[in-house]
Short mmCIF file of N, CA and C in Angstrom, two decimals:
data_model
loop_
_atom_site.label_atom_id
_atom_site.label_comp_id
_atom_site.label_asym_id
_atom_site.label_seq_id
_atom_site.Cartn_x
_atom_site.Cartn_y
_atom_site.Cartn_z
N UNK A 116 -137.05 35.59 37.45
CA UNK A 116 -136.83 34.27 38.23
C UNK A 116 -136.14 33.28 37.24
N UNK A 117 -135.27 32.51 37.73
CA UNK A 117 -134.61 31.46 37.09
C UNK A 117 -134.82 30.04 37.82
N UNK A 118 -135.21 29.04 37.06
CA UNK A 118 -135.50 27.73 37.62
C UNK A 118 -134.60 26.68 36.97
N UNK A 119 -133.86 25.95 37.79
CA UNK A 119 -133.02 24.95 37.18
C UNK A 119 -133.63 23.62 37.51
N UNK A 120 -133.68 22.71 36.36
CA UNK A 120 -134.28 21.43 36.59
C UNK A 120 -133.35 20.39 35.74
N UNK A 121 -133.47 19.12 36.12
CA UNK A 121 -132.63 18.13 35.37
C UNK A 121 -133.49 17.54 34.23
N UNK A 122 -132.86 16.72 33.49
CA UNK A 122 -133.48 16.25 32.19
C UNK A 122 -134.64 15.29 32.46
N UNK A 123 -134.92 14.86 33.60
CA UNK A 123 -135.98 13.95 33.83
C UNK A 123 -137.29 14.62 34.23
N UNK A 124 -137.25 15.85 34.56
CA UNK A 124 -138.48 16.48 35.17
C UNK A 124 -139.16 17.42 34.24
N UNK A 125 -140.36 17.81 34.59
CA UNK A 125 -141.14 18.72 33.76
C UNK A 125 -141.36 20.02 34.55
N UNK A 126 -141.35 21.16 33.81
CA UNK A 126 -141.53 22.42 34.47
C UNK A 126 -142.84 23.02 33.88
N UNK A 127 -143.65 23.54 34.72
CA UNK A 127 -144.92 24.18 34.29
C UNK A 127 -145.13 25.45 34.97
N UNK A 128 -145.41 26.50 34.22
CA UNK A 128 -145.72 27.83 34.85
C UNK A 128 -146.81 28.56 34.11
N UNK A 129 -147.60 29.31 34.92
CA UNK A 129 -148.55 30.13 34.33
C UNK A 129 -148.24 31.58 34.65
N UNK A 130 -148.05 32.39 33.75
CA UNK A 130 -147.75 33.79 34.01
C UNK A 130 -148.77 34.63 33.25
N UNK A 131 -149.68 35.24 34.03
CA UNK A 131 -150.78 35.91 33.34
C UNK A 131 -151.60 34.97 32.54
N UNK A 132 -151.75 35.16 31.23
CA UNK A 132 -152.50 34.26 30.34
C UNK A 132 -151.54 33.37 29.56
N UNK A 133 -150.15 33.35 29.87
CA UNK A 133 -149.26 32.56 29.09
C UNK A 133 -148.98 31.32 29.80
N UNK A 134 -149.09 30.14 29.19
CA UNK A 134 -148.82 28.88 29.79
C UNK A 134 -147.64 28.23 29.08
N UNK A 135 -146.71 27.68 29.76
CA UNK A 135 -145.53 27.06 29.12
C UNK A 135 -145.40 25.62 29.76
N UNK A 136 -145.43 24.65 28.94
CA UNK A 136 -145.23 23.29 29.33
C UNK A 136 -144.00 22.80 28.58
N UNK A 137 -142.85 22.52 29.13
CA UNK A 137 -141.66 22.18 28.51
C UNK A 137 -141.16 20.82 28.93
N UNK A 138 -140.95 19.90 28.13
CA UNK A 138 -140.38 18.65 28.43
C UNK A 138 -138.95 18.59 27.93
N UNK A 139 -137.98 18.34 28.83
CA UNK A 139 -136.59 18.25 28.55
C UNK A 139 -136.22 16.79 28.42
N UNK A 140 -135.70 16.44 27.23
CA UNK A 140 -135.36 14.96 27.08
C UNK A 140 -133.84 14.83 27.08
N UNK A 141 -133.43 13.73 27.64
CA UNK A 141 -132.00 13.51 27.75
C UNK A 141 -131.31 13.46 26.29
N UNK A 142 -130.28 14.15 26.27
CA UNK A 142 -129.55 14.31 24.92
C UNK A 142 -128.45 13.28 24.91
N UNK A 143 -128.39 12.45 23.88
CA UNK A 143 -127.43 11.39 23.79
C UNK A 143 -126.38 11.85 22.72
N UNK A 144 -125.09 11.82 23.16
CA UNK A 144 -124.07 12.27 22.25
C UNK A 144 -122.77 11.78 22.92
N UNK A 145 -121.64 12.11 22.22
CA UNK A 145 -120.38 11.73 22.81
C UNK A 145 -120.02 12.73 23.85
N UNK A 146 -118.92 12.45 24.56
CA UNK A 146 -118.48 13.32 25.69
C UNK A 146 -118.23 14.70 25.33
N UNK A 147 -117.96 14.99 23.97
CA UNK A 147 -117.61 16.24 23.53
C UNK A 147 -118.77 17.07 23.04
N UNK A 148 -119.92 16.37 22.92
CA UNK A 148 -121.15 17.07 22.29
C UNK A 148 -121.69 18.06 23.20
N UNK A 149 -121.92 19.28 22.57
CA UNK A 149 -122.49 20.34 23.19
C UNK A 149 -123.62 20.96 22.34
N UNK A 150 -124.82 21.06 22.80
CA UNK A 150 -125.89 21.58 21.98
C UNK A 150 -126.57 22.79 22.67
N UNK A 151 -126.77 23.88 22.07
CA UNK A 151 -127.38 25.01 22.66
C UNK A 151 -128.69 25.35 21.91
N UNK A 152 -129.80 25.41 22.69
CA UNK A 152 -131.05 25.69 22.09
C UNK A 152 -131.53 27.03 22.67
N UNK A 153 -132.15 27.95 21.89
CA UNK A 153 -132.74 29.13 22.34
C UNK A 153 -134.18 29.20 21.89
N UNK A 154 -135.06 29.69 22.73
CA UNK A 154 -136.39 30.00 22.41
C UNK A 154 -136.86 31.23 23.27
N UNK A 155 -138.05 31.64 23.10
CA UNK A 155 -138.52 32.72 23.82
C UNK A 155 -138.60 32.40 25.47
N UNK A 156 -138.77 31.03 25.69
CA UNK A 156 -139.02 30.73 27.08
C UNK A 156 -137.79 29.98 27.69
N UNK A 157 -136.84 29.45 26.91
CA UNK A 157 -135.82 28.72 27.51
C UNK A 157 -134.49 28.65 26.71
N UNK A 158 -133.47 28.34 27.42
CA UNK A 158 -132.16 28.00 26.72
C UNK A 158 -131.71 26.75 27.31
N UNK A 159 -131.40 25.72 26.52
CA UNK A 159 -130.93 24.45 26.99
C UNK A 159 -129.52 24.18 26.51
N UNK A 160 -128.62 23.68 27.44
CA UNK A 160 -127.34 23.35 27.05
C UNK A 160 -127.12 21.92 27.37
N UNK A 161 -126.78 21.07 26.43
CA UNK A 161 -126.51 19.71 26.74
C UNK A 161 -125.06 19.42 26.66
N UNK A 162 -124.50 18.91 27.73
CA UNK A 162 -123.08 18.64 27.84
C UNK A 162 -122.81 17.18 28.47
N UNK A 163 -122.14 16.40 27.72
CA UNK A 163 -121.73 15.01 28.20
C UNK A 163 -122.98 14.19 28.63
N UNK A 164 -123.97 14.15 27.80
CA UNK A 164 -125.12 13.27 28.03
C UNK A 164 -126.06 13.79 29.06
N UNK A 165 -125.94 15.01 29.64
CA UNK A 165 -126.74 15.59 30.64
C UNK A 165 -127.26 16.92 30.14
N UNK A 166 -128.47 17.28 30.52
CA UNK A 166 -128.97 18.58 30.07
C UNK A 166 -129.24 19.49 31.33
N UNK A 167 -128.73 20.65 31.27
CA UNK A 167 -129.08 21.69 32.30
C UNK A 167 -129.85 22.68 31.65
N UNK A 168 -130.97 23.03 32.12
CA UNK A 168 -131.93 23.97 31.46
C UNK A 168 -132.21 25.10 32.36
N UNK A 169 -132.22 26.30 31.80
CA UNK A 169 -132.59 27.54 32.52
C UNK A 169 -133.98 28.07 31.92
N UNK A 170 -134.95 28.35 32.85
CA UNK A 170 -136.19 28.90 32.49
C UNK A 170 -136.16 30.32 33.05
N UNK A 171 -136.42 31.30 32.24
CA UNK A 171 -136.51 32.67 32.77
C UNK A 171 -137.85 33.20 32.28
N UNK A 172 -138.55 33.91 33.22
CA UNK A 172 -139.84 34.54 32.93
C UNK A 172 -140.13 35.61 33.87
#
């Protein structure tokens, strides 16, 4: 399952005994700034001061 949220929202899921609470904060940078974060639970790409986040579980 993939869930898309914007940078102002919180996403919470319980899968079995695993709980994930992830807060996505607005990334401030110039219009060319791109940041890619990876973790076991999510990948976040920040482009032009907005963050689009994908959660997969």
